[in-house]
Short mmCIF file of C-alpha atoms and ligand atoms in Angstrom, two decimals:
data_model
loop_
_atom_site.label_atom_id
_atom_site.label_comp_id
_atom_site.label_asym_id
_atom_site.label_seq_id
_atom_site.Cartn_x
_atom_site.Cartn_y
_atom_site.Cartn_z
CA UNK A 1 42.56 284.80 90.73
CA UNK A 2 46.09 285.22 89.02
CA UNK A 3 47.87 281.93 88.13
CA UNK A 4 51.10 280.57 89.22
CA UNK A 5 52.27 281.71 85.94
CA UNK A 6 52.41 285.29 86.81
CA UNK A 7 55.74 284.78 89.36
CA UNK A 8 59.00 285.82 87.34
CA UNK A 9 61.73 282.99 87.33
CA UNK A 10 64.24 284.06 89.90
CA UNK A 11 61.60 286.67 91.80
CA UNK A 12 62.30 287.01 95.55
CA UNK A 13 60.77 284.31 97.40
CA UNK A 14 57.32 285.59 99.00
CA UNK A 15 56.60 285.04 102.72
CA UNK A 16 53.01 284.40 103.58
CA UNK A 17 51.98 287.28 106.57
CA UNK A 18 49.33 287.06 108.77
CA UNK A 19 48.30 291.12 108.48
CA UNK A 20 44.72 291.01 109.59
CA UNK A 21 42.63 288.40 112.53
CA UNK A 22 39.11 289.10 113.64
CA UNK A 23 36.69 286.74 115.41
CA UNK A 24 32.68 287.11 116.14
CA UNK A 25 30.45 285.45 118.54
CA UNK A 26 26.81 285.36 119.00
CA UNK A 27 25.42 287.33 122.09
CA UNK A 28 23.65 284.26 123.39
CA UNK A 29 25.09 282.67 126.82
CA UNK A 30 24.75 279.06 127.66
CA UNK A 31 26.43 278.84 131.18
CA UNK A 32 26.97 275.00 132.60
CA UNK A 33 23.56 275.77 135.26
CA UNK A 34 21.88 276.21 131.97
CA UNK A 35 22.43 272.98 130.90
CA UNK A 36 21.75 271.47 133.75
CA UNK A 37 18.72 272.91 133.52
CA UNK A 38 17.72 270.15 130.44
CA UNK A 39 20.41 267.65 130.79
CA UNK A 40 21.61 265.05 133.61
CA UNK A 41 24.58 267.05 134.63
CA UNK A 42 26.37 270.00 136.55
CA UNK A 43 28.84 272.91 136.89
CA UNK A 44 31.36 271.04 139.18
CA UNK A 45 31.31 267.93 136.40
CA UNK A 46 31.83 270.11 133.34
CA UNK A 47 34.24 272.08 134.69
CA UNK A 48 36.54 270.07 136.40
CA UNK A 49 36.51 267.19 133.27
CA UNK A 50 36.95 270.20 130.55
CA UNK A 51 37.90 273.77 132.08
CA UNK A 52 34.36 275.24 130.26
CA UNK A 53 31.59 277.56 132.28
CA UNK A 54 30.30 278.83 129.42
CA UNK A 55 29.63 278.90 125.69
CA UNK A 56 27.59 281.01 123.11
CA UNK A 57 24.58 279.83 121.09
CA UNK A 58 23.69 281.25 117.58
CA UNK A 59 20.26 282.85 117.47
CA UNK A 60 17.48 281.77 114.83
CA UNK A 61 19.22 284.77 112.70
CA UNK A 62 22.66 283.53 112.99
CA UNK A 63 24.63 280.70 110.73
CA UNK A 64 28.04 279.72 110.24
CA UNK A 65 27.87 282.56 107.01
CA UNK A 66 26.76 285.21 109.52
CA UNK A 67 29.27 284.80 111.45
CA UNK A 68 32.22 283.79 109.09
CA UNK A 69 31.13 287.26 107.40
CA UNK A 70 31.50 289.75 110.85
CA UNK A 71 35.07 287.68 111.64
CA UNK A 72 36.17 288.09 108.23
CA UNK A 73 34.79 291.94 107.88
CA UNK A 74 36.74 292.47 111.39
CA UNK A 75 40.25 290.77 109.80
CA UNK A 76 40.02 293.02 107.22
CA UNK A 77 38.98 296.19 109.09
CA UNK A 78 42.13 295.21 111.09
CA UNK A 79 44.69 294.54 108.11
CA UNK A 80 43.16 297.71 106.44
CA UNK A 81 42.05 296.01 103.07
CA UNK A 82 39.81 296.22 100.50
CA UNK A 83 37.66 292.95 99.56
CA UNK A 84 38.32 293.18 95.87
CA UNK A 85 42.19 293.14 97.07
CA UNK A 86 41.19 288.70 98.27
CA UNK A 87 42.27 286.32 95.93
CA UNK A 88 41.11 283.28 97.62
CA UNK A 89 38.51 282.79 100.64
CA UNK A 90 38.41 279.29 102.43
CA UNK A 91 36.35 278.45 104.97
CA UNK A 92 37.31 275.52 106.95
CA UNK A 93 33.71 274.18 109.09
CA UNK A 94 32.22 270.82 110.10
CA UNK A 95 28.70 273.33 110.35
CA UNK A 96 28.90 274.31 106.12
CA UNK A 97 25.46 276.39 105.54
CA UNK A 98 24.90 273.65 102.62
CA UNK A 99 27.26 271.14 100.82
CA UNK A 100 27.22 273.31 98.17
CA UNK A 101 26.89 276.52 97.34
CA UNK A 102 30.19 276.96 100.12
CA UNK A 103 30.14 279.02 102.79
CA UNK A 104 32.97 280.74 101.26
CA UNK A 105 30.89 281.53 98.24
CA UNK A 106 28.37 283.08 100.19
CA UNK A 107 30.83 285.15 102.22
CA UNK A 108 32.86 285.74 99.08
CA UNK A 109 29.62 287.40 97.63
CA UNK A 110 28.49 289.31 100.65
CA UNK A 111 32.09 291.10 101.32
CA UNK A 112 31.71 291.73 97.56
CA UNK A 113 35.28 290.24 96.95
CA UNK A 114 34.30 289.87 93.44
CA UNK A 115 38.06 289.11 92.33
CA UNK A 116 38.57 286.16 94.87
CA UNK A 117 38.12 282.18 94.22
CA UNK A 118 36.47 280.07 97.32
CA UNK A 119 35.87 276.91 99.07
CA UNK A 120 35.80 275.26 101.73
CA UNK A 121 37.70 272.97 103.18
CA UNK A 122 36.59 269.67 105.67
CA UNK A 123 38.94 269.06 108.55
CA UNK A 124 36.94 269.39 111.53
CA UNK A 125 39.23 271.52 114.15
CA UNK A 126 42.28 270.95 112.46
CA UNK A 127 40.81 272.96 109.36
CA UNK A 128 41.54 276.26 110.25
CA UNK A 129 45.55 274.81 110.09
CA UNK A 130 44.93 272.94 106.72
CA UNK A 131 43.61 276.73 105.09
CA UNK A 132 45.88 278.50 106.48
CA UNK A 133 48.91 276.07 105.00
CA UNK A 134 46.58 276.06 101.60
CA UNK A 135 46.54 279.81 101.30
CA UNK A 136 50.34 280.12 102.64
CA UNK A 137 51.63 278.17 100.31
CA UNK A 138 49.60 279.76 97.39
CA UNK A 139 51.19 282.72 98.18
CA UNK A 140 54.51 281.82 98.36
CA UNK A 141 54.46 280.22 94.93
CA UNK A 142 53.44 283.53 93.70
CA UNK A 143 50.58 282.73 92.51
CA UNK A 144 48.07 284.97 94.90
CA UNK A 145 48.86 287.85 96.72
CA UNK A 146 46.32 288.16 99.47
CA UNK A 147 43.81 285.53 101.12
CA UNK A 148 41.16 285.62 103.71
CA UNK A 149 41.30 282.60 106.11
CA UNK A 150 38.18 281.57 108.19
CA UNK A 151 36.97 279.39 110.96
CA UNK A 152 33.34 279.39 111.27
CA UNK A 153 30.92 277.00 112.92
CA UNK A 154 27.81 276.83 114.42
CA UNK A 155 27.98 273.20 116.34
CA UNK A 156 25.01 274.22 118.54
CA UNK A 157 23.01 273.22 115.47
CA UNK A 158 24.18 269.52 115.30
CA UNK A 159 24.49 268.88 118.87
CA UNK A 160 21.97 266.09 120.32
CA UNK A 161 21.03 268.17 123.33
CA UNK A 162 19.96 265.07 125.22
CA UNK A 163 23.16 263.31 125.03
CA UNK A 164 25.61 264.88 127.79
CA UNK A 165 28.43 262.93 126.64
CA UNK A 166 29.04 265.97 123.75
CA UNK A 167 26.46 268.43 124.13
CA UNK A 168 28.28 270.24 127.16
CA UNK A 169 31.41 270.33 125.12
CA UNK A 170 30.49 272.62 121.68
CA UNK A 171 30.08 276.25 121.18
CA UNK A 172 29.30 278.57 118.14
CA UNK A 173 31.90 280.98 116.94
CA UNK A 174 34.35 282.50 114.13
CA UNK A 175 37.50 283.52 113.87
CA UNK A 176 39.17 285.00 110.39
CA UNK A 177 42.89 285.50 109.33
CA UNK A 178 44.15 287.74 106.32
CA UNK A 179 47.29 286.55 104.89
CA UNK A 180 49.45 288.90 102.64
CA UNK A 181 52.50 288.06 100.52
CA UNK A 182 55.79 289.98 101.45
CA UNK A 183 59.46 289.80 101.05
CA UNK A 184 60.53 290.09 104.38
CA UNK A 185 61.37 286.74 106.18
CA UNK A 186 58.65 285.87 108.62
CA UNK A 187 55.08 284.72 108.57
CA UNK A 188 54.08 280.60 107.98
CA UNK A 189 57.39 279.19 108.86
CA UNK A 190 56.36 275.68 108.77
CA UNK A 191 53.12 273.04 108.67
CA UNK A 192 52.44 269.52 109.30
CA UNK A 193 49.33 268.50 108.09
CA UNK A 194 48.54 264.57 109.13
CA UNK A 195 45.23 262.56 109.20
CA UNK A 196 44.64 258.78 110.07
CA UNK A 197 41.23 257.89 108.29
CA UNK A 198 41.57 254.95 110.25
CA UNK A 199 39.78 257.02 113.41
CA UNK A 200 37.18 257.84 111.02
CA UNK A 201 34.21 256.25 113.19
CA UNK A 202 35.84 257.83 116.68
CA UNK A 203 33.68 261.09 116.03
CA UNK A 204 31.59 262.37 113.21
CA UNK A 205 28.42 264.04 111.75
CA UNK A 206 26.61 261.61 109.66
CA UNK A 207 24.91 264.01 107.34
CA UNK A 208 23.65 263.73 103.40
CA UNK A 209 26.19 261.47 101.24
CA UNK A 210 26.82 259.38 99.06
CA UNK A 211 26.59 256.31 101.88
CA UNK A 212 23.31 257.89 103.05
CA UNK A 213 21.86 258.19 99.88
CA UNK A 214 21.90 254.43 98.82
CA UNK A 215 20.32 254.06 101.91
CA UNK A 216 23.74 252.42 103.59
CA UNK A 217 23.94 254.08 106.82
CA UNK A 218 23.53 252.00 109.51
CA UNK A 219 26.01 252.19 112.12
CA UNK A 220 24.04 253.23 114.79
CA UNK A 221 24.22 257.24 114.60
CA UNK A 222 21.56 259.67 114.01
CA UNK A 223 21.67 261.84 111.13
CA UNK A 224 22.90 265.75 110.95
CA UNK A 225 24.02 264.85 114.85
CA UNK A 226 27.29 264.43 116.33
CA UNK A 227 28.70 261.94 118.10
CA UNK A 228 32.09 261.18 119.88
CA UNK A 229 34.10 258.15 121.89
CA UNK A 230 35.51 260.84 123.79
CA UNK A 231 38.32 258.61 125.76
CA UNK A 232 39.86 257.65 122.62
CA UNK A 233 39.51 261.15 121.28
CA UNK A 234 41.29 262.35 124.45
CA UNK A 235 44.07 259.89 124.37
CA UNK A 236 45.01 260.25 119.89
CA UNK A 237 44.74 264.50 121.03
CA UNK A 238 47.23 264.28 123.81
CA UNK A 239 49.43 261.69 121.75
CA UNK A 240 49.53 264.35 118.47
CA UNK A 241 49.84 267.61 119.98
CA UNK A 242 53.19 267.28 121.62
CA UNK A 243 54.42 265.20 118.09
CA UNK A 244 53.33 267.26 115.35
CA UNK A 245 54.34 270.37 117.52
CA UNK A 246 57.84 269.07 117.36
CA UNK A 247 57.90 268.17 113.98
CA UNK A 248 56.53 271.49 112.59
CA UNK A 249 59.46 273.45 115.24
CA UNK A 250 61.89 271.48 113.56
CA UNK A 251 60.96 272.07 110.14
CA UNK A 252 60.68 275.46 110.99
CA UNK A 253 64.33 275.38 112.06
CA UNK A 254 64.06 276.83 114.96
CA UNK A 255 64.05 275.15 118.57
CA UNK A 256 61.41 274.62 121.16
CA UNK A 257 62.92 277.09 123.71
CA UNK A 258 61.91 280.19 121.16
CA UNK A 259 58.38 279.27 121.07
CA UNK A 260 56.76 282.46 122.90
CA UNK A 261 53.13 280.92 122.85
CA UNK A 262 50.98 277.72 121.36
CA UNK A 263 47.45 278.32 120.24
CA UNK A 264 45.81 274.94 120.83
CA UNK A 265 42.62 274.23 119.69
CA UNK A 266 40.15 274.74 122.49
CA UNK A 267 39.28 270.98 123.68
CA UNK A 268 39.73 270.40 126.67
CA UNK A 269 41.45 271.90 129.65
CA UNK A 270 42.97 268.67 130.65
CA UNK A 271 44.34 268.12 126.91
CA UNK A 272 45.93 271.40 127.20
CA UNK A 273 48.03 270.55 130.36
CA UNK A 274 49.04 266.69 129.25
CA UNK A 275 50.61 268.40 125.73
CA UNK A 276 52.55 270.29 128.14
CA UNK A 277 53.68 268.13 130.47
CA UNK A 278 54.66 265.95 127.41
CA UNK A 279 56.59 268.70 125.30
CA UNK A 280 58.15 269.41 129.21
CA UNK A 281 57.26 273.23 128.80
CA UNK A 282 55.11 275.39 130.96
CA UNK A 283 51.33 275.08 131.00
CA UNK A 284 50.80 279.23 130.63
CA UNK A 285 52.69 279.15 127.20
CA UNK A 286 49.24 277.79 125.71
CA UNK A 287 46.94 280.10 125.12
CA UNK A 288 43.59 278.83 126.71
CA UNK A 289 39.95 280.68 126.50
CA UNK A 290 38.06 277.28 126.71
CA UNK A 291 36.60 278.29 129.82
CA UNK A 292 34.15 280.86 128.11
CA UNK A 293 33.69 279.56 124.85
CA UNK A 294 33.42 275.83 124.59
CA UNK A 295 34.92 273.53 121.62
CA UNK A 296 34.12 275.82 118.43
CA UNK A 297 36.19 273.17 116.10
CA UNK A 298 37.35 274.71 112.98
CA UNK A 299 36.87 278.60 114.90
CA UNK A 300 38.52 277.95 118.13
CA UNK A 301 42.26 278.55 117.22
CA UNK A 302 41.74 282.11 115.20
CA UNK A 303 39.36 283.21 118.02
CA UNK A 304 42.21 282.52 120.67
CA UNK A 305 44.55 283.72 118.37
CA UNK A 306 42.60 287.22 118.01
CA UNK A 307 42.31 287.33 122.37
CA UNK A 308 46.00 286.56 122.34
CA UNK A 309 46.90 289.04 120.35
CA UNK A 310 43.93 291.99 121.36
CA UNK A 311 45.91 291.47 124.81
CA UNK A 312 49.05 291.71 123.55
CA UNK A 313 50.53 288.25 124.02
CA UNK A 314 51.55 287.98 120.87
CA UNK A 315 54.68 290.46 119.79
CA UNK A 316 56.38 290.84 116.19
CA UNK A 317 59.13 288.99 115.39
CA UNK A 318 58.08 286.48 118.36
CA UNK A 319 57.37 282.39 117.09
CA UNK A 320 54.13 280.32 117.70
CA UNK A 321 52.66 277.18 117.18
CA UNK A 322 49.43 276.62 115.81
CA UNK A 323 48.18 273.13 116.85
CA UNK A 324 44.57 271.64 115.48
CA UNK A 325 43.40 267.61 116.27
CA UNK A 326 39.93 266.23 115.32
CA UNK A 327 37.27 264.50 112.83
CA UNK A 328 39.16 262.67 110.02
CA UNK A 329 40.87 261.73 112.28
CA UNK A 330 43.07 264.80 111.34
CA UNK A 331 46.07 266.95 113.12
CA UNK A 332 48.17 269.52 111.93
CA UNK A 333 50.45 272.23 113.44
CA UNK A 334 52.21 275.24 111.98
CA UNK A 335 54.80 277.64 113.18
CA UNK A 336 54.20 281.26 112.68
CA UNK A 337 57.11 284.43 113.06
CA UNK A 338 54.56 286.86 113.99
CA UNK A 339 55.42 289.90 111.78
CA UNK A 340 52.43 292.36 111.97
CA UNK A 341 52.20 295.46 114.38
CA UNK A 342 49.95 295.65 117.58
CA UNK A 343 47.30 297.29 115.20
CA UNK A 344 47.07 298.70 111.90
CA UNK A 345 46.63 302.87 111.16
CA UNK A 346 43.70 302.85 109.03
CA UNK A 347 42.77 304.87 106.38
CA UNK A 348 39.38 306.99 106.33
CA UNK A 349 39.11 306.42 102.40
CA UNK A 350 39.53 302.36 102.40
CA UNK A 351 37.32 302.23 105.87
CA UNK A 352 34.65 303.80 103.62
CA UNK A 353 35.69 301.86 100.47
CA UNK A 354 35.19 298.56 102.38
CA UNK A 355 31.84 299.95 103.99
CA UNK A 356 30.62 300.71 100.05
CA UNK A 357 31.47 297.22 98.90
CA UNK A 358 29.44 295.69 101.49
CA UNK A 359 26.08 297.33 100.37
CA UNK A 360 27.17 297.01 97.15
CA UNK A 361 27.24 293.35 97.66
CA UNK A 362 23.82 293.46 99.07
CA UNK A 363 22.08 295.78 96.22
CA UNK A 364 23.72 293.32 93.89
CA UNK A 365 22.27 290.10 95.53
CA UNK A 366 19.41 291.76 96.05
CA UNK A 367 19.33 292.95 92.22
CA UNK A 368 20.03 289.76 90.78
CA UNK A 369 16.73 287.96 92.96
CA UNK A 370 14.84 290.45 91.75
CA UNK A 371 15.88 290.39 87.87
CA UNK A 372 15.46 286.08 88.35
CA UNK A 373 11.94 286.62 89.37
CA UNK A 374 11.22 288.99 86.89
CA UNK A 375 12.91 286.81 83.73
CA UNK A 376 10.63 284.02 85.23
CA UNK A 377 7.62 285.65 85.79
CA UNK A 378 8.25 286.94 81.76
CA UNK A 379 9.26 283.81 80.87
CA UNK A 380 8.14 283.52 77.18
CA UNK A 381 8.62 287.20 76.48
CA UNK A 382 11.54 287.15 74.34
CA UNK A 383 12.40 290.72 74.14
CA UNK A 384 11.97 291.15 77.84
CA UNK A 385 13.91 288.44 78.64
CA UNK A 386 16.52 289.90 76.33
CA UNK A 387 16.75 293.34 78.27
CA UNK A 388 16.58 291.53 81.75
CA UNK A 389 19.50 289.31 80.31
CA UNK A 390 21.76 293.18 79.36
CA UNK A 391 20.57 294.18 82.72
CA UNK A 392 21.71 291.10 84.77
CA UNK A 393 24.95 291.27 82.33
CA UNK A 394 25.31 294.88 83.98
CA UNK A 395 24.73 293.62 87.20
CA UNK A 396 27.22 290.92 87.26
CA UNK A 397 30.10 293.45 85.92
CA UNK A 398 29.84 295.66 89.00
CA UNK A 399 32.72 294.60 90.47
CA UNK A 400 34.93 297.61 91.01
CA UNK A 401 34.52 300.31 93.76
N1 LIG B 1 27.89 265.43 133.10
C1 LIG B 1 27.98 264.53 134.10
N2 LIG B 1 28.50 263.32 133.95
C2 LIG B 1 28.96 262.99 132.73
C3 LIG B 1 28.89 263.87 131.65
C4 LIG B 1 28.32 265.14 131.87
N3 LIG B 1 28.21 266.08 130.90
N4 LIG B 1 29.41 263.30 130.56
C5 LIG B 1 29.80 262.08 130.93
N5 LIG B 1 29.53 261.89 132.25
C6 LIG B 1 29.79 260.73 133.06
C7 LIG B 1 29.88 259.47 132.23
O1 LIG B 1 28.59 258.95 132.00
C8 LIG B 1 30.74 258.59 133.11
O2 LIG B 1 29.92 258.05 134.11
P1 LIG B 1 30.11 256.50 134.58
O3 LIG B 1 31.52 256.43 135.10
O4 LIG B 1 29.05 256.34 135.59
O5 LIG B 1 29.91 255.71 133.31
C9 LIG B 1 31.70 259.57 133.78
O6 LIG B 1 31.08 260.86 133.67
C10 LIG B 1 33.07 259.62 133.14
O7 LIG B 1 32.91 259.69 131.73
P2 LIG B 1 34.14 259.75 130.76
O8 LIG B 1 33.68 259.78 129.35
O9 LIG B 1 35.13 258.71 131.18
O10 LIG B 1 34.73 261.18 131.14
P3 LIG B 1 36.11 261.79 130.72
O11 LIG B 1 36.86 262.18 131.91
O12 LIG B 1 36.82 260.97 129.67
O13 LIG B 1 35.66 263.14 129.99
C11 LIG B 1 35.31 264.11 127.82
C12 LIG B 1 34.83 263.08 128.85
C13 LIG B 1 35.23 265.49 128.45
C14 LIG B 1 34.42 264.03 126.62
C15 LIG B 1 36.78 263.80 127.43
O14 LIG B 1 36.89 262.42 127.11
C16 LIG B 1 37.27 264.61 126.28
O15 LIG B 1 37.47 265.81 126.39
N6 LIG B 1 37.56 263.97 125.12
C17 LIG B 1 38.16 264.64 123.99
C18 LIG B 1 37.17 265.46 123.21
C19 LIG B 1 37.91 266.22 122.12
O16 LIG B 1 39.06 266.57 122.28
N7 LIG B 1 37.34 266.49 120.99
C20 LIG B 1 38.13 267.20 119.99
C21 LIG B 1 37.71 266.96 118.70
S1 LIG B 1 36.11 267.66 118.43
C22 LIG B 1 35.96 267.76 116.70
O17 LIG B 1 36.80 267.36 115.95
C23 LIG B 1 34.69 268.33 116.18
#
């Protein structure tokens, strides 16, 4: 990744652009009559309290990495890059594959974006807002050039399917931005990025920690599970959307009449149209796709983002609001002059280029599993050990395409 110290004194200041978006689902269903199927409630319940008929449910084959990976192959399919052209990958998820290695990491490897740092980043749904600021603001100090943004959960998998209180709520899902220094005005305008730990027991996924492992937890919830007050949720989300949302406008200097369109996170239906009635502005500005995808926290705001914009509601030169509110408890919103074309003309050589570096990435896991077994397996043969260590070294220095 090149350091801060590569931006000349005096340079023109970089914008951060938003140049690629791509999102992925799983194939799998869940309508509401599904659930009711295993849990004590109905259609007319779910979607009259939340605006959601539907959601989709990862397979045994799919993770948060699987589909983090097709969202962020699909951003940069759309912004016509390379992956050895990413500086920095962050994945913002409440559903990481492990603690550590990140997510990112493991997308990082499997795009083969061998020139690229990554992490990921905790916010619950406001985390797709946090990386995006992060990366922005990398950029415009000059010290990346291009970053690959991505929402990615898989909630299904820490959902208590017995407790209808949240289960009828989540979905799986990703969503991926590429952002691209440029000189022309335009891109991240603004961000307001605000969390009140104080809310920390309001919702949550208990999982491995440092509490856990002294054997400290005892407050009630079940491990790797989620659980929510959902009133109180509701009322700190329709308090923050309408306040940060003004804040970030006017640090954005701009004024609430040229927002063209707000990309909420995905809640609730009934957040949606309280943050409107609030700001005083009308309901359709928001975009909302709730209704067949569910809550997919840290993914629900690029995925609407990418439908917004694959049906054309979003036009260059135009202003929007990002607004994110969850876990932490967090918030954040972010203006955006949207300042990439309807789509991209791609070129035949980098469509094949980007094709090569994903196989590439998988001979080269695949290479390196194989050389570990085989240095173990010879484990006290020194001069096989030595020629598996020149032929790992060879491995690991495939990084161009
Ligand atoms: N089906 C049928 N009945 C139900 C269900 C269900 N799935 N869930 C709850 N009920 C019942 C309750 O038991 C209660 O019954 P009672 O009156 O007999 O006790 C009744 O419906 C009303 O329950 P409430 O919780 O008051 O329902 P409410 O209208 O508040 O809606 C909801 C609940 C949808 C959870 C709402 O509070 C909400 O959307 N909260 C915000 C959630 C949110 O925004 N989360 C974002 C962050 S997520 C993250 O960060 C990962």
């Amino acid at each position: 990744m090149p350091t801060a110290g590569n931006r000349k004194a005096g340079a023109t200041p970089f914008y951060a652009h938003i140049v690629g978006w791509g999102m992925a689902v799983p194939e799998t269903v869940m309508t509401n009559d599904d659930l009711a199927t295993f849990v004590d409630t109905n259609d007319d319940w779910i979607r009259s309290r939340t605006g959601i008929r539907e959601r989709h449910i990862a397979s045994e084959r799919e993770s948060t990495a699987t589909l983090g990976l097709k969202a962020a192959q699909a951003a940069l399919e759309c912004a016509d890059i390379l992956p050895i052209e990413l500086d920095l990958v962050i994945v913002a998820t409440s559903t990481p594959e492990n603690i550590f290695p990140s997510t990112a990491s493991l997308i990082q490897d499997r795009l083969g974006a061998t020139r690229a740092g990554a992490f990921d980043l905790s916010a619950a749904c406001s985390g797709f807002v946090y990386g995006v600021n992060m990366a922005s603001q990398a950029i415009r100090t000059g010290s990346i050039q291009t970053a690959l943004v991505i929402g990615a959960e898989t909630m299904s998998r820490v959902m208590n399917w017995q407790d209808r209180n949240t289960c009828v709520l989540f979905g799986d899902g990703a969503g991926a931005v590429v952002l691209r220094a440029g000189e022309d005005e335009g891109g991240v305008l603004s961000a307001v990025l605000r969390s009140d730990g104080g809310g920390a027991d309001l919702l949550g996924i208990p999982t491995i920690g440092s509490v856990d492992t002294l054997g400290m937890l005892d407050n009630g919830h079940t491990m790797h599970k989620m659980h929510m007050n959902g009133s109180e949720v509701f009322k700190f989300a329709t308090r923050v959307i309408g306040e940060s949302i003004l804040q970030a406008v006017d640090l954005a200097g701009i004024t609430m009449n040229e927002l063209r369109l707000i990309v909420p996170h995905q809640a609730n239906e009934r957040i949606i149209q309280a943050a409107a009635r609030h700001l005083k502005i009308d309901p359709t500005l928001f975009v909302t796709n709730l209704d067949r995808y569910g809550n997919t926290s840290a993914a629900s705001i690029p995925i609407a983002l990418c439908e917004a914009v694959q049906t054309g509601r979003v036009k260059m030169g135009e202003h929007l609001a990002f607004v994110g509110f969850g876990g932490g408890l967090t918030w954040a919103s972010m203006i955006v002059k949207w300042s990439a074309p309807q789509s991209v003309d791609q070129t035949l050589l980098k469509r094949q280029r980007r094709q090569f570096s994903y196989t590439l990435a998988r001979w080269r896991a695949a290479l390196r599993r194989i050389s570990r077994r085989i240095n173990d397996f010879f484990g006290a043969l020194n001069p096989a050990r030595r020629r598996l260590a020149r032929l790992r070294r060879k491995i690991d220095a495939i990084d161009t395409i």
